[in-house]
Amino acid sequence: MARITAGLTSSHVPAVGAALDLGKTADPYWAPLFAGFEFSKRWILSNRPDVVVLVYNDHASAFSLELIPTFAIGCAETFMPADEGWGPRPVPVVEGHPELAWHIAQSAILDEFDMTIVNRMDVDHGLTVPLSLMFGQPTRWPCKVIPLAVNVVQYPPPTGNRCYNLGKAIRKAVESFDADLSVQVWGTGGMSHQLQGPRAGLINRAFDAAFLDRLVADPEGLAKLPHVEYVREAGSEGIELVMWLVMRGALARDAREVYRFYHVPASNTAVGHLILENSR
Ligand code: DHB
Ligand code: FE
């Protein structure tokens, strides 16, 4: 059977992708951020997944206000990098895993999570920047990726609790897929950031530190945090953090923290990164 071996979380700041693509990783501004992912790039070489279920949000690249799925699962063979502010990133095409994606869709929908099935979708920085942070700049991504898009752009996003329970449903689905696959679940976005309005630039280190602690040790408690707390404490885009709870729900309750990194500044965002491993 397939199994979930590990999970990780990472911010997905678009300027980080641009720094990589434009050869600026050694600039004094960016070097400390990329240094924080050196451990992770080594770790993933010895913990290479066959498939990543990559939980991210689309930033009006594939969807618009005309169509706003709460949870959308990409079931296609391939996904093209989206054209956004800097143009489409010069990164490899993302290869999906249609069989596992359809299996997760079926299992989750029959478990009463009404996923939107997407057979054609471009993927933006929300998905490609974490891939670049973990795998660098390969000519082909070293694993298959199932995009799982969560609406955190237009109110109302799903609750943290719903996201946590979706993670559990994903775990059940993966563990009932009859193939010997190592699967990781990644949660992206966050941490504290606000891109607009009078509070633009907001960073809340204390909230972020507590969020990291609770995601590891008290996910049930953290899952109860209401939206208004995310927005008040972590800024309007801090709500992206609900996606980290999908990852946490997919991992075992006693999953072990392997690595943690936190860095400010990166564009407008406090970058947070965690790696959790399930016991074998
Ligand atoms: C920034 C962060 C994001 O998560 C995003 O989607 C866009 C921009 C930023 O920090 O600039
Ligand atoms: Fe974002």
PDB file of C-alpha atoms and ligand atoms in Angstrom:
ATOM      1  CA  MET A   1       0.000   0.000   0.000  1.00  0.00           C
ATOM      2  CA  ALA A   2       1.009   3.624  -0.398  1.00  0.00           C
ATOM      3  CA  ARG A   3       2.059   5.383   2.794  1.00  0.00           C
ATOM      4  CA  ILE A   4       2.605   8.923   4.037  1.00  0.00           C
ATOM      5  CA  THR A   5       6.213   9.077   5.141  1.00  0.00           C
ATOM      6  CA  ALA A   6       6.673  12.755   5.928  1.00  0.00           C
ATOM      7  CA  GLY A   7       5.193  16.197   5.642  1.00  0.00           C
ATOM      8  CA  LEU A   8       6.542  19.672   5.467  1.00  0.00           C
ATOM      9  CA  THR A   9       5.403  23.250   5.411  1.00  0.00           C
ATOM     10  CA  SER A  10       6.907  26.207   3.625  1.00  0.00           C
ATOM     11  CA  SER A  11       6.025  29.764   2.735  1.00  0.00           C
ATOM     12  CA  HIS A  12       5.654  30.369  -1.000  1.00  0.00           C
ATOM     13  CA  VAL A  13       6.719  34.015  -1.479  1.00  0.00           C
ATOM     14  CA  PRO A  14       6.876  34.774  -5.238  1.00  0.00           C
ATOM     15  CA  ALA A  15       9.985  36.985  -4.867  1.00  0.00           C
ATOM     16  CA  VAL A  16      11.821  33.885  -3.596  1.00  0.00           C
ATOM     17  CA  GLY A  17      11.101  32.204  -6.927  1.00  0.00           C
ATOM     18  CA  ALA A  18      12.298  35.287  -8.767  1.00  0.00           C
ATOM     19  CA  ALA A  19      15.506  35.368  -6.666  1.00  0.00           C
ATOM     20  CA  LEU A  20      16.205  31.769  -7.702  1.00  0.00           C
ATOM     21  CA  ASP A  21      15.291  32.275 -11.336  1.00  0.00           C
ATOM     22  CA  LEU A  22      17.344  35.482 -11.645  1.00  0.00           C
ATOM     23  CA  GLY A  23      20.444  34.061  -9.913  1.00  0.00           C
ATOM     24  CA  LYS A  24      20.215  36.225  -6.790  1.00  0.00           C
ATOM     25  CA  THR A  25      20.342  33.553  -4.090  1.00  0.00           C
ATOM     26  CA  ALA A  26      23.790  34.699  -2.897  1.00  0.00           C
ATOM     27  CA  ASP A  27      22.710  38.355  -2.515  1.00  0.00           C
ATOM     28  CA  PRO A  28      23.029  39.495   1.118  1.00  0.00           C
ATOM     29  CA  TYR A  29      19.259  39.955   1.341  1.00  0.00           C
ATOM     30  CA  TRP A  30      18.478  36.404   0.171  1.00  0.00           C
ATOM     31  CA  ALA A  31      21.452  34.310   1.337  1.00  0.00           C
ATOM     32  CA  PRO A  32      20.183  33.722   4.907  1.00  0.00           C
ATOM     33  CA  LEU A  33      16.826  32.535   3.579  1.00  0.00           C
ATOM     34  CA  PHE A  34      18.309  30.009   1.151  1.00  0.00           C
ATOM     35  CA  ALA A  35      20.800  28.872   3.818  1.00  0.00           C
ATOM     36  CA  GLY A  36      17.792  27.874   5.906  1.00  0.00           C
ATOM     37  CA  PHE A  37      16.767  25.349   3.240  1.00  0.00           C
ATOM     38  CA  GLU A  38      20.197  23.685   2.869  1.00  0.00           C
ATOM     39  CA  PHE A  39      19.354  21.066   5.491  1.00  0.00           C
ATOM     40  CA  SER A  40      16.008  20.410   3.781  1.00  0.00           C
ATOM     41  CA  LYS A  41      17.569  19.923   0.350  1.00  0.00           C
ATOM     42  CA  ARG A  42      19.931  17.306   1.829  1.00  0.00           C
ATOM     43  CA  TRP A  43      17.115  15.708   3.825  1.00  0.00           C
ATOM     44  CA  ILE A  44      14.917  15.231   0.778  1.00  0.00           C
ATOM     45  CA  LEU A  45      17.725  13.547  -1.146  1.00  0.00           C
ATOM     46  CA  SER A  46      17.596  10.707   1.368  1.00  0.00           C
ATOM     47  CA  ASN A  47      13.815  10.932   1.865  1.00  0.00           C
ATOM     48  CA  ARG A  48      12.771  11.222  -1.754  1.00  0.00           C
ATOM     49  CA  PRO A  49       8.985  10.920  -2.174  1.00  0.00           C
ATOM     50  CA  ASP A  50       7.410   9.222  -5.161  1.00  0.00           C
ATOM     51  CA  VAL A  51       4.499  11.646  -4.932  1.00  0.00           C
ATOM     52  CA  VAL A  52       3.882  14.942  -3.128  1.00  0.00           C
ATOM     53  CA  VAL A  53       0.332  16.029  -2.358  1.00  0.00           C
ATOM     54  CA  LEU A  54       1.052  19.738  -2.476  1.00  0.00           C
ATOM     55  CA  VAL A  55      -1.490  21.871  -0.631  1.00  0.00           C
ATOM     56  CA  TYR A  56      -1.336  25.466  -1.837  1.00  0.00           C
ATOM     57  CA  ASN A  57      -3.530  28.330  -2.871  1.00  0.00           C
ATOM     58  CA  ASP A  58      -3.969  29.709  -6.333  1.00  0.00           C
ATOM     59  CA  HIS A  59      -3.479  33.495  -6.472  1.00  0.00           C
ATOM     60  CA  ALA A  60      -5.942  34.302  -9.291  1.00  0.00           C
ATOM     61  CA  SER A  61      -3.697  32.508 -11.814  1.00  0.00           C
ATOM     62  CA  ALA A  62      -5.837  29.451 -12.579  1.00  0.00           C
ATOM     63  CA  PHE A  63      -9.062  30.576 -10.935  1.00  0.00           C
ATOM     64  CA  SER A  64     -10.614  34.016 -10.704  1.00  0.00           C
ATOM     65  CA  LEU A  65     -13.549  35.497  -8.844  1.00  0.00           C
ATOM     66  CA  GLU A  66     -15.723  33.786 -11.473  1.00  0.00           C
ATOM     67  CA  LEU A  67     -14.980  30.350 -10.031  1.00  0.00           C
ATOM     68  CA  ILE A  68     -13.842  29.744  -6.449  1.00  0.00           C
ATOM     69  CA  PRO A  69     -13.516  26.097  -5.429  1.00  0.00           C
ATOM     70  CA  THR A  70     -12.910  25.609  -1.710  1.00  0.00           C
ATOM     71  CA  PHE A  71     -10.835  22.451  -2.288  1.00  0.00           C
ATOM     72  CA  ALA A  72      -9.671  21.540  -5.807  1.00  0.00           C
ATOM     73  CA  ILE A  73      -7.593  18.474  -6.631  1.00  0.00           C
ATOM     74  CA  GLY A  74      -5.516  18.353  -9.800  1.00  0.00           C
ATOM     75  CA  CYS A  75      -6.059  15.042 -11.582  1.00  0.00           C
ATOM     76  CA  ALA A  76      -4.226  15.901 -14.825  1.00  0.00           C
ATOM     77  CA  GLU A  77      -1.076  14.295 -16.247  1.00  0.00           C
ATOM     78  CA  THR A  78       0.737  17.643 -16.263  1.00  0.00           C
ATOM     79  CA  PHE A  79       0.383  21.204 -14.971  1.00  0.00           C
ATOM     80  CA  MET A  80       2.054  24.184 -16.613  1.00  0.00           C
ATOM     81  CA  PRO A  81       3.731  27.000 -14.616  1.00  0.00           C
ATOM     82  CA  ALA A  82       1.301  29.918 -14.640  1.00  0.00           C
ATOM     83  CA  ASP A  83       1.952  33.326 -16.108  1.00  0.00           C
ATOM     84  CA  GLU A  84       2.002  35.755 -13.160  1.00  0.00           C
ATOM     85  CA  GLY A  85       3.701  39.053 -12.290  1.00  0.00           C
ATOM     86  CA  TRP A  86       7.204  38.009 -13.361  1.00  0.00           C
ATOM     87  CA  GLY A  87       5.872  35.861 -16.247  1.00  0.00           C
ATOM     88  CA  PRO A  88       5.701  32.048 -16.099  1.00  0.00           C
ATOM     89  CA  ARG A  89       8.602  30.758 -13.986  1.00  0.00           C
ATOM     90  CA  PRO A  90      11.310  28.946 -15.976  1.00  0.00           C
ATOM     91  CA  VAL A  91      10.732  25.734 -14.053  1.00  0.00           C
ATOM     92  CA  PRO A  92       9.915  22.223 -15.305  1.00  0.00           C
ATOM     93  CA  VAL A  93       6.380  21.196 -16.120  1.00  0.00           C
ATOM     94  CA  VAL A  94       4.775  19.658 -13.028  1.00  0.00           C
ATOM     95  CA  GLU A  95       3.945  15.988 -13.578  1.00  0.00           C
ATOM     96  CA  GLY A  96       0.837  14.729 -11.790  1.00  0.00           C
ATOM     97  CA  HIS A  97      -0.232  11.279 -10.646  1.00  0.00           C
ATOM     98  CA  PRO A  98      -3.752  10.923 -12.093  1.00  0.00           C
ATOM     99  CA  GLU A  99      -4.427   7.470 -10.616  1.00  0.00           C
ATOM    100  CA  LEU A 100      -3.631   8.484  -7.049  1.00  0.00           C
ATOM    101  CA  ALA A 101      -5.311  11.869  -7.499  1.00  0.00           C
ATOM    102  CA  TRP A 102      -8.553  10.247  -8.664  1.00  0.00           C
ATOM    103  CA  HIS A 103      -8.325   7.748  -5.820  1.00  0.00           C
ATOM    104  CA  ILE A 104      -7.925  10.579  -3.277  1.00  0.00           C
ATOM    105  CA  ALA A 105     -10.826  12.463  -4.907  1.00  0.00           C
ATOM    106  CA  GLN A 106     -13.066   9.400  -4.724  1.00  0.00           C
ATOM    107  CA  SER A 107     -12.100   8.512  -1.174  1.00  0.00           C
ATOM    108  CA  ALA A 108     -12.421  12.081   0.126  1.00  0.00           C
ATOM    109  CA  ILE A 109     -15.714  12.764  -1.678  1.00  0.00           C
ATOM    110  CA  LEU A 110     -17.230   9.517  -0.383  1.00  0.00           C
ATOM    111  CA  ASP A 111     -15.980  10.666   3.039  1.00  0.00           C
ATOM    112  CA  GLU A 112     -18.112  13.806   2.460  1.00  0.00           C
ATOM    113  CA  PHE A 113     -15.349  16.246   1.491  1.00  0.00           C
ATOM    114  CA  ASP A 114     -16.720  17.787  -1.697  1.00  0.00           C
ATOM    115  CA  MET A 115     -13.536  18.194  -3.704  1.00  0.00           C
ATOM    116  CA  THR A 116     -13.593  19.940  -7.074  1.00  0.00           C
ATOM    117  CA  ILE A 117     -11.944  17.715  -9.686  1.00  0.00           C
ATOM    118  CA  VAL A 118      -9.663  19.678 -11.993  1.00  0.00           C
ATOM    119  CA  ASN A 119      -8.414  18.156 -15.228  1.00  0.00           C
ATOM    120  CA  ARG A 120      -6.660  21.223 -16.525  1.00  0.00           C
ATOM    121  CA  MET A 121      -4.943  23.855 -14.393  1.00  0.00           C
ATOM    122  CA  ASP A 122      -1.848  26.044 -14.439  1.00  0.00           C
ATOM    123  CA  VAL A 123       0.091  26.265 -11.166  1.00  0.00           C
ATOM    124  CA  ASP A 124       1.539  29.467  -9.730  1.00  0.00           C
ATOM    125  CA  HIS A 125       4.175  30.397  -7.123  1.00  0.00           C
ATOM    126  CA  GLY A 126       2.013  28.883  -4.385  1.00  0.00           C
ATOM    127  CA  LEU A 127       3.043  25.477  -5.740  1.00  0.00           C
ATOM    128  CA  THR A 128       6.295  26.042  -7.644  1.00  0.00           C
ATOM    129  CA  VAL A 129       8.234  28.086  -5.071  1.00  0.00           C
ATOM    130  CA  PRO A 130       8.166  25.348  -2.390  1.00  0.00           C
ATOM    131  CA  LEU A 131       9.255  22.831  -5.057  1.00  0.00           C
ATOM    132  CA  SER A 132      12.201  25.073  -5.928  1.00  0.00           C
ATOM    133  CA  LEU A 133      13.151  25.584  -2.287  1.00  0.00           C
ATOM    134  CA  MET A 134      13.268  21.817  -1.727  1.00  0.00           C
ATOM    135  CA  PHE A 135      14.645  20.582  -5.057  1.00  0.00           C
ATOM    136  CA  GLY A 136      16.614  23.553  -6.391  1.00  0.00           C
ATOM    137  CA  GLN A 137      16.685  24.013 -10.165  1.00  0.00           C
ATOM    138  CA  PRO A 138      16.493  20.574 -11.805  1.00  0.00           C
ATOM    139  CA  THR A 139      15.607  20.062 -15.468  1.00  0.00           C
ATOM    140  CA  ARG A 140      12.798  17.747 -14.357  1.00  0.00           C
ATOM    141  CA  TRP A 141      11.060  17.627 -10.940  1.00  0.00           C
ATOM    142  CA  PRO A 142      12.211  14.453  -9.175  1.00  0.00           C
ATOM    143  CA  CYS A 143       8.721  13.324  -8.117  1.00  0.00           C
ATOM    144  CA  LYS A 144       5.096  13.442  -9.147  1.00  0.00           C
ATOM    145  CA  VAL A 145       2.968  16.217  -7.664  1.00  0.00           C
ATOM    146  CA  ILE A 146      -0.762  16.250  -6.947  1.00  0.00           C
ATOM    147  CA  PRO A 147      -1.840  19.889  -6.630  1.00  0.00           C
ATOM    148  CA  LEU A 148      -4.479  20.470  -3.970  1.00  0.00           C
ATOM    149  CA  ALA A 149      -5.690  24.054  -4.162  1.00  0.00           C
ATOM    150  CA  VAL A 150      -7.461  25.613  -1.167  1.00  0.00           C
ATOM    151  CA  ASN A 151      -9.397  28.866  -1.377  1.00  0.00           C
ATOM    152  CA  VAL A 152      -7.833  31.305   1.072  1.00  0.00           C
ATOM    153  CA  VAL A 153      -8.250  34.325  -1.201  1.00  0.00           C
ATOM    154  CA  GLN A 154     -11.980  35.039  -1.149  1.00  0.00           C
ATOM    155  CA  TYR A 155     -13.950  34.961   2.112  1.00  0.00           C
ATOM    156  CA  PRO A 156     -15.058  32.469   3.366  1.00  0.00           C
ATOM    157  CA  PRO A 157     -12.073  30.129   3.350  1.00  0.00           C
ATOM    158  CA  PRO A 158     -12.444  26.705   4.974  1.00  0.00           C
ATOM    159  CA  THR A 159     -11.853  26.531   8.722  1.00  0.00           C
ATOM    160  CA  GLY A 160      -8.598  25.237  10.148  1.00  0.00           C
ATOM    161  CA  ASN A 161     -10.564  22.338  11.573  1.00  0.00           C
ATOM    162  CA  ARG A 162     -11.950  21.437   8.159  1.00  0.00           C
ATOM    163  CA  CYS A 163      -8.435  21.539   6.746  1.00  0.00           C
ATOM    164  CA  TYR A 164      -7.129  19.347   9.576  1.00  0.00           C
ATOM    165  CA  ASN A 165      -9.858  16.787   8.952  1.00  0.00           C
ATOM    166  CA  LEU A 166      -9.233  16.884   5.201  1.00  0.00           C
ATOM    167  CA  GLY A 167      -5.648  15.935   6.000  1.00  0.00           C
ATOM    168  CA  LYS A 168      -6.921  12.884   7.862  1.00  0.00           C
ATOM    169  CA  ALA A 169      -9.124  11.977   4.887  1.00  0.00           C
ATOM    170  CA  ILE A 170      -6.098  12.262   2.604  1.00  0.00           C
ATOM    171  CA  ARG A 171      -4.146   9.935   4.860  1.00  0.00           C
ATOM    172  CA  LYS A 172      -6.953   7.370   4.746  1.00  0.00           C
ATOM    173  CA  ALA A 173      -7.084   7.670   0.961  1.00  0.00           C
ATOM    174  CA  VAL A 174      -3.339   7.276   0.495  1.00  0.00           C
ATOM    175  CA  GLU A 175      -3.186   4.278   2.832  1.00  0.00           C
ATOM    176  CA  SER A 176      -5.893   2.531   0.811  1.00  0.00           C
ATOM    177  CA  PHE A 177      -4.125   3.035  -2.541  1.00  0.00           C
ATOM    178  CA  ASP A 178      -2.788  -0.273  -3.733  1.00  0.00           C
ATOM    179  CA  ALA A 179       0.713   0.655  -4.877  1.00  0.00           C
ATOM    180  CA  ASP A 180       4.047   0.798  -3.115  1.00  0.00           C
ATOM    181  CA  LEU A 181       4.440   4.571  -3.037  1.00  0.00           C
ATOM    182  CA  SER A 182       6.119   6.929  -0.612  1.00  0.00           C
ATOM    183  CA  VAL A 183       3.908   9.997  -0.350  1.00  0.00           C
ATOM    184  CA  GLN A 184       4.601  13.331   1.319  1.00  0.00           C
ATOM    185  CA  VAL A 185       2.052  16.035   2.069  1.00  0.00           C
ATOM    186  CA  TRP A 186       3.250  19.634   1.906  1.00  0.00           C
ATOM    187  CA  GLY A 187       1.387  22.648   3.281  1.00  0.00           C
ATOM    188  CA  THR A 188       2.369  26.027   1.873  1.00  0.00           C
ATOM    189  CA  GLY A 189       1.782  29.733   2.425  1.00  0.00           C
ATOM    190  CA  GLY A 190       2.106  31.868   5.542  1.00  0.00           C
ATOM    191  CA  MET A 191       3.432  32.754   7.900  1.00  0.00           C
ATOM    192  CA  SER A 192       2.350  36.190   9.082  1.00  0.00           C
ATOM    193  CA  HIS A 193       1.977  38.654   6.211  1.00  0.00           C
ATOM    194  CA  GLN A 194      -0.387  41.301   4.939  1.00  0.00           C
ATOM    195  CA  LEU A 195      -0.010  42.682   1.433  1.00  0.00           C
ATOM    196  CA  GLN A 196      -2.559  45.484   1.479  1.00  0.00           C
ATOM    197  CA  GLY A 197      -4.225  48.220   3.480  1.00  0.00           C
ATOM    198  CA  PRO A 198      -2.976  50.214   6.481  1.00  0.00           C
ATOM    199  CA  ARG A 199      -1.423  47.130   8.106  1.00  0.00           C
ATOM    200  CA  ALA A 200       0.559  46.088   4.988  1.00  0.00           C
ATOM    201  CA  GLY A 201       3.906  44.679   6.080  1.00  0.00           C
ATOM    202  CA  LEU A 202       2.568  43.227   9.314  1.00  0.00           C
ATOM    203  CA  ILE A 203       4.784  40.501  10.842  1.00  0.00           C
ATOM    204  CA  ASN A 204       4.007  38.795  14.168  1.00  0.00           C
ATOM    205  CA  ARG A 205       6.942  36.699  15.377  1.00  0.00           C
ATOM    206  CA  ALA A 206       5.267  35.681  18.625  1.00  0.00           C
ATOM    207  CA  PHE A 207       2.180  34.376  16.836  1.00  0.00           C
ATOM    208  CA  ASP A 208       4.306  32.538  14.267  1.00  0.00           C
ATOM    209  CA  ALA A 209       6.458  30.866  16.931  1.00  0.00           C
ATOM    210  CA  ALA A 210       3.385  29.720  18.845  1.00  0.00           C
ATOM    211  CA  PHE A 211       1.795  28.469  15.620  1.00  0.00           C
ATOM    212  CA  LEU A 212       4.852  26.332  14.831  1.00  0.00           C
ATOM    213  CA  ASP A 213       4.863  24.896  18.367  1.00  0.00           C
ATOM    214  CA  ARG A 214       1.164  24.129  18.342  1.00  0.00           C
ATOM    215  CA  LEU A 215       1.159  22.669  14.836  1.00  0.00           C
ATOM    216  CA  VAL A 216       3.595  20.035  16.095  1.00  0.00           C
ATOM    217  CA  ALA A 217       2.325  19.451  19.637  1.00  0.00           C
ATOM    218  CA  ASP A 218      -1.314  20.612  19.803  1.00  0.00           C
ATOM    219  CA  PRO A 219      -2.842  20.353  16.326  1.00  0.00           C
ATOM    220  CA  GLU A 220      -6.357  19.688  17.664  1.00  0.00           C
ATOM    221  CA  GLY A 221      -6.240  22.863  19.729  1.00  0.00           C
ATOM    222  CA  LEU A 222      -4.747  24.866  16.878  1.00  0.00           C
ATOM    223  CA  ALA A 223      -7.410  23.567  14.497  1.00  0.00           C
ATOM    224  CA  LYS A 224     -10.025  25.381  16.628  1.00  0.00           C
ATOM    225  CA  LEU A 225      -8.437  28.802  16.025  1.00  0.00           C
ATOM    226  CA  PRO A 226     -11.107  30.997  14.355  1.00  0.00           C
ATOM    227  CA  HIS A 227     -10.431  32.915  11.134  1.00  0.00           C
ATOM    228  CA  VAL A 228     -10.603  36.273  12.859  1.00  0.00           C
ATOM    229  CA  GLU A 229      -7.588  35.326  15.002  1.00  0.00           C
ATOM    230  CA  TYR A 230      -5.500  34.489  11.927  1.00  0.00           C
ATOM    231  CA  VAL A 231      -6.377  37.789  10.320  1.00  0.00           C
ATOM    232  CA  ARG A 232      -5.934  39.866  13.467  1.00  0.00           C
ATOM    233  CA  GLU A 233      -2.654  38.255  14.526  1.00  0.00           C
ATOM    234  CA  ALA A 234      -1.063  37.075  11.258  1.00  0.00           C
ATOM    235  CA  GLY A 235      -2.510  39.593   8.785  1.00  0.00           C
ATOM    236  CA  SER A 236      -4.957  39.203   5.921  1.00  0.00           C
ATOM    237  CA  GLU A 237      -2.674  36.788   4.011  1.00  0.00           C
ATOM    238  CA  GLY A 238      -1.715  34.976   7.222  1.00  0.00           C
ATOM    239  CA  ILE A 239      -4.942  33.041   6.682  1.00  0.00           C
ATOM    240  CA  GLU A 240      -2.882  30.930   4.246  1.00  0.00           C
ATOM    241  CA  LEU A 241      -1.702  29.111   7.384  1.00  0.00           C
ATOM    242  CA  VAL A 242      -4.908  27.045   7.507  1.00  0.00           C
ATOM    243  CA  MET A 243      -3.334  25.009   4.700  1.00  0.00           C
ATOM    244  CA  TRP A 244      -0.594  23.844   7.056  1.00  0.00           C
ATOM    245  CA  LEU A 245      -3.278  22.011   9.023  1.00  0.00           C
ATOM    246  CA  VAL A 246      -4.032  19.805   5.986  1.00  0.00           C
ATOM    247  CA  MET A 247      -0.433  18.604   6.162  1.00  0.00           C
ATOM    248  CA  ARG A 248      -0.660  18.092   9.911  1.00  0.00           C
ATOM    249  CA  GLY A 249      -3.875  16.096   9.682  1.00  0.00           C
ATOM    250  CA  ALA A 250      -2.277  13.802   7.109  1.00  0.00           C
ATOM    251  CA  LEU A 251       0.631  12.983   9.441  1.00  0.00           C
ATOM    252  CA  ALA A 252       0.499  10.757  12.496  1.00  0.00           C
ATOM    253  CA  ARG A 253      -0.310  12.405  15.812  1.00  0.00           C
ATOM    254  CA  ASP A 254       3.172  11.446  17.086  1.00  0.00           C
ATOM    255  CA  ALA A 255       5.025  12.572  13.956  1.00  0.00           C
ATOM    256  CA  ARG A 256       8.516  13.744  14.823  1.00  0.00           C
ATOM    257  CA  GLU A 257       9.811  17.249  14.138  1.00  0.00           C
ATOM    258  CA  VAL A 258      12.986  16.909  12.097  1.00  0.00           C
ATOM    259  CA  TYR A 259      13.675  20.512  11.211  1.00  0.00           C
ATOM    260  CA  ARG A 260      12.383  24.022  11.790  1.00  0.00           C
ATOM    261  CA  PHE A 261      13.374  27.315  10.200  1.00  0.00           C
ATOM    262  CA  TYR A 262      11.992  30.837  10.558  1.00  0.00           C
ATOM    263  CA  HIS A 263      13.237  33.930   8.779  1.00  0.00           C
ATOM    264  CA  VAL A 264      12.262  37.582   8.405  1.00  0.00           C
ATOM    265  CA  PRO A 265      12.360  39.425   6.017  1.00  0.00           C
ATOM    266  CA  ALA A 266      11.450  37.837   2.709  1.00  0.00           C
ATOM    267  CA  SER A 267       9.511  40.313   0.628  1.00  0.00           C
ATOM    268  CA  ASN A 268       6.477  41.041   2.845  1.00  0.00           C
ATOM    269  CA  THR A 269       6.398  37.680   4.557  1.00  0.00           C
ATOM    270  CA  ALA A 270       7.725  35.872   7.601  1.00  0.00           C
ATOM    271  CA  VAL A 271       9.043  32.628   6.121  1.00  0.00           C
ATOM    272  CA  GLY A 272       8.361  29.518   8.181  1.00  0.00           C
ATOM    273  CA  HIS A 273       9.372  25.965   7.393  1.00  0.00           C
ATOM    274  CA  LEU A 274       8.876  22.658   9.221  1.00  0.00           C
ATOM    275  CA  ILE A 275       9.668  19.041   8.398  1.00  0.00           C
ATOM    276  CA  LEU A 276       7.803  16.231  10.178  1.00  0.00           C
ATOM    277  CA  GLU A 277       8.449  12.505   9.783  1.00  0.00           C
ATOM    278  CA  ASN A 278       6.110   9.624  10.518  1.00  0.00           C
ATOM    279  CA  SER A 279       7.699   6.702  12.306  1.00  0.00           C
ATOM    280  CA  ARG A 280       8.452   3.817   9.951  1.00  0.00           C
TER     281      ARG A 280
HETATM  282  C1  DHB B   1       3.966  37.698  -0.996  1.00  0.00           C
HETATM  283  C2  DHB B   1       3.613  36.567  -0.263  1.00  0.00           C
HETATM  284  C3  DHB B   1       2.650  35.686  -0.721  1.00  0.00           C
HETATM  285  O1  DHB B   1       2.229  34.586  -0.039  1.00  0.00           O
HETATM  286  C4  DHB B   1       2.048  35.901  -1.944  1.00  0.00           C
HETATM  287  O2  DHB B   1       1.166  34.990  -2.398  1.00  0.00           O
HETATM  288  C5  DHB B   1       2.376  37.031  -2.703  1.00  0.00           C
HETATM  289  C6  DHB B   1       3.340  37.924  -2.221  1.00  0.00           C
HETATM  290  C7  DHB B   1       4.999  38.638  -0.513  1.00  0.00           C
HETATM  291  O3  DHB B   1       5.507  38.499   0.611  1.00  0.00           O
HETATM  292  O4  DHB B   1       5.363  39.561  -1.250  1.00  0.00           O
HETATM  293 FE    FE B   2       0.443  33.549  -1.026  1.00  0.00          FE
END
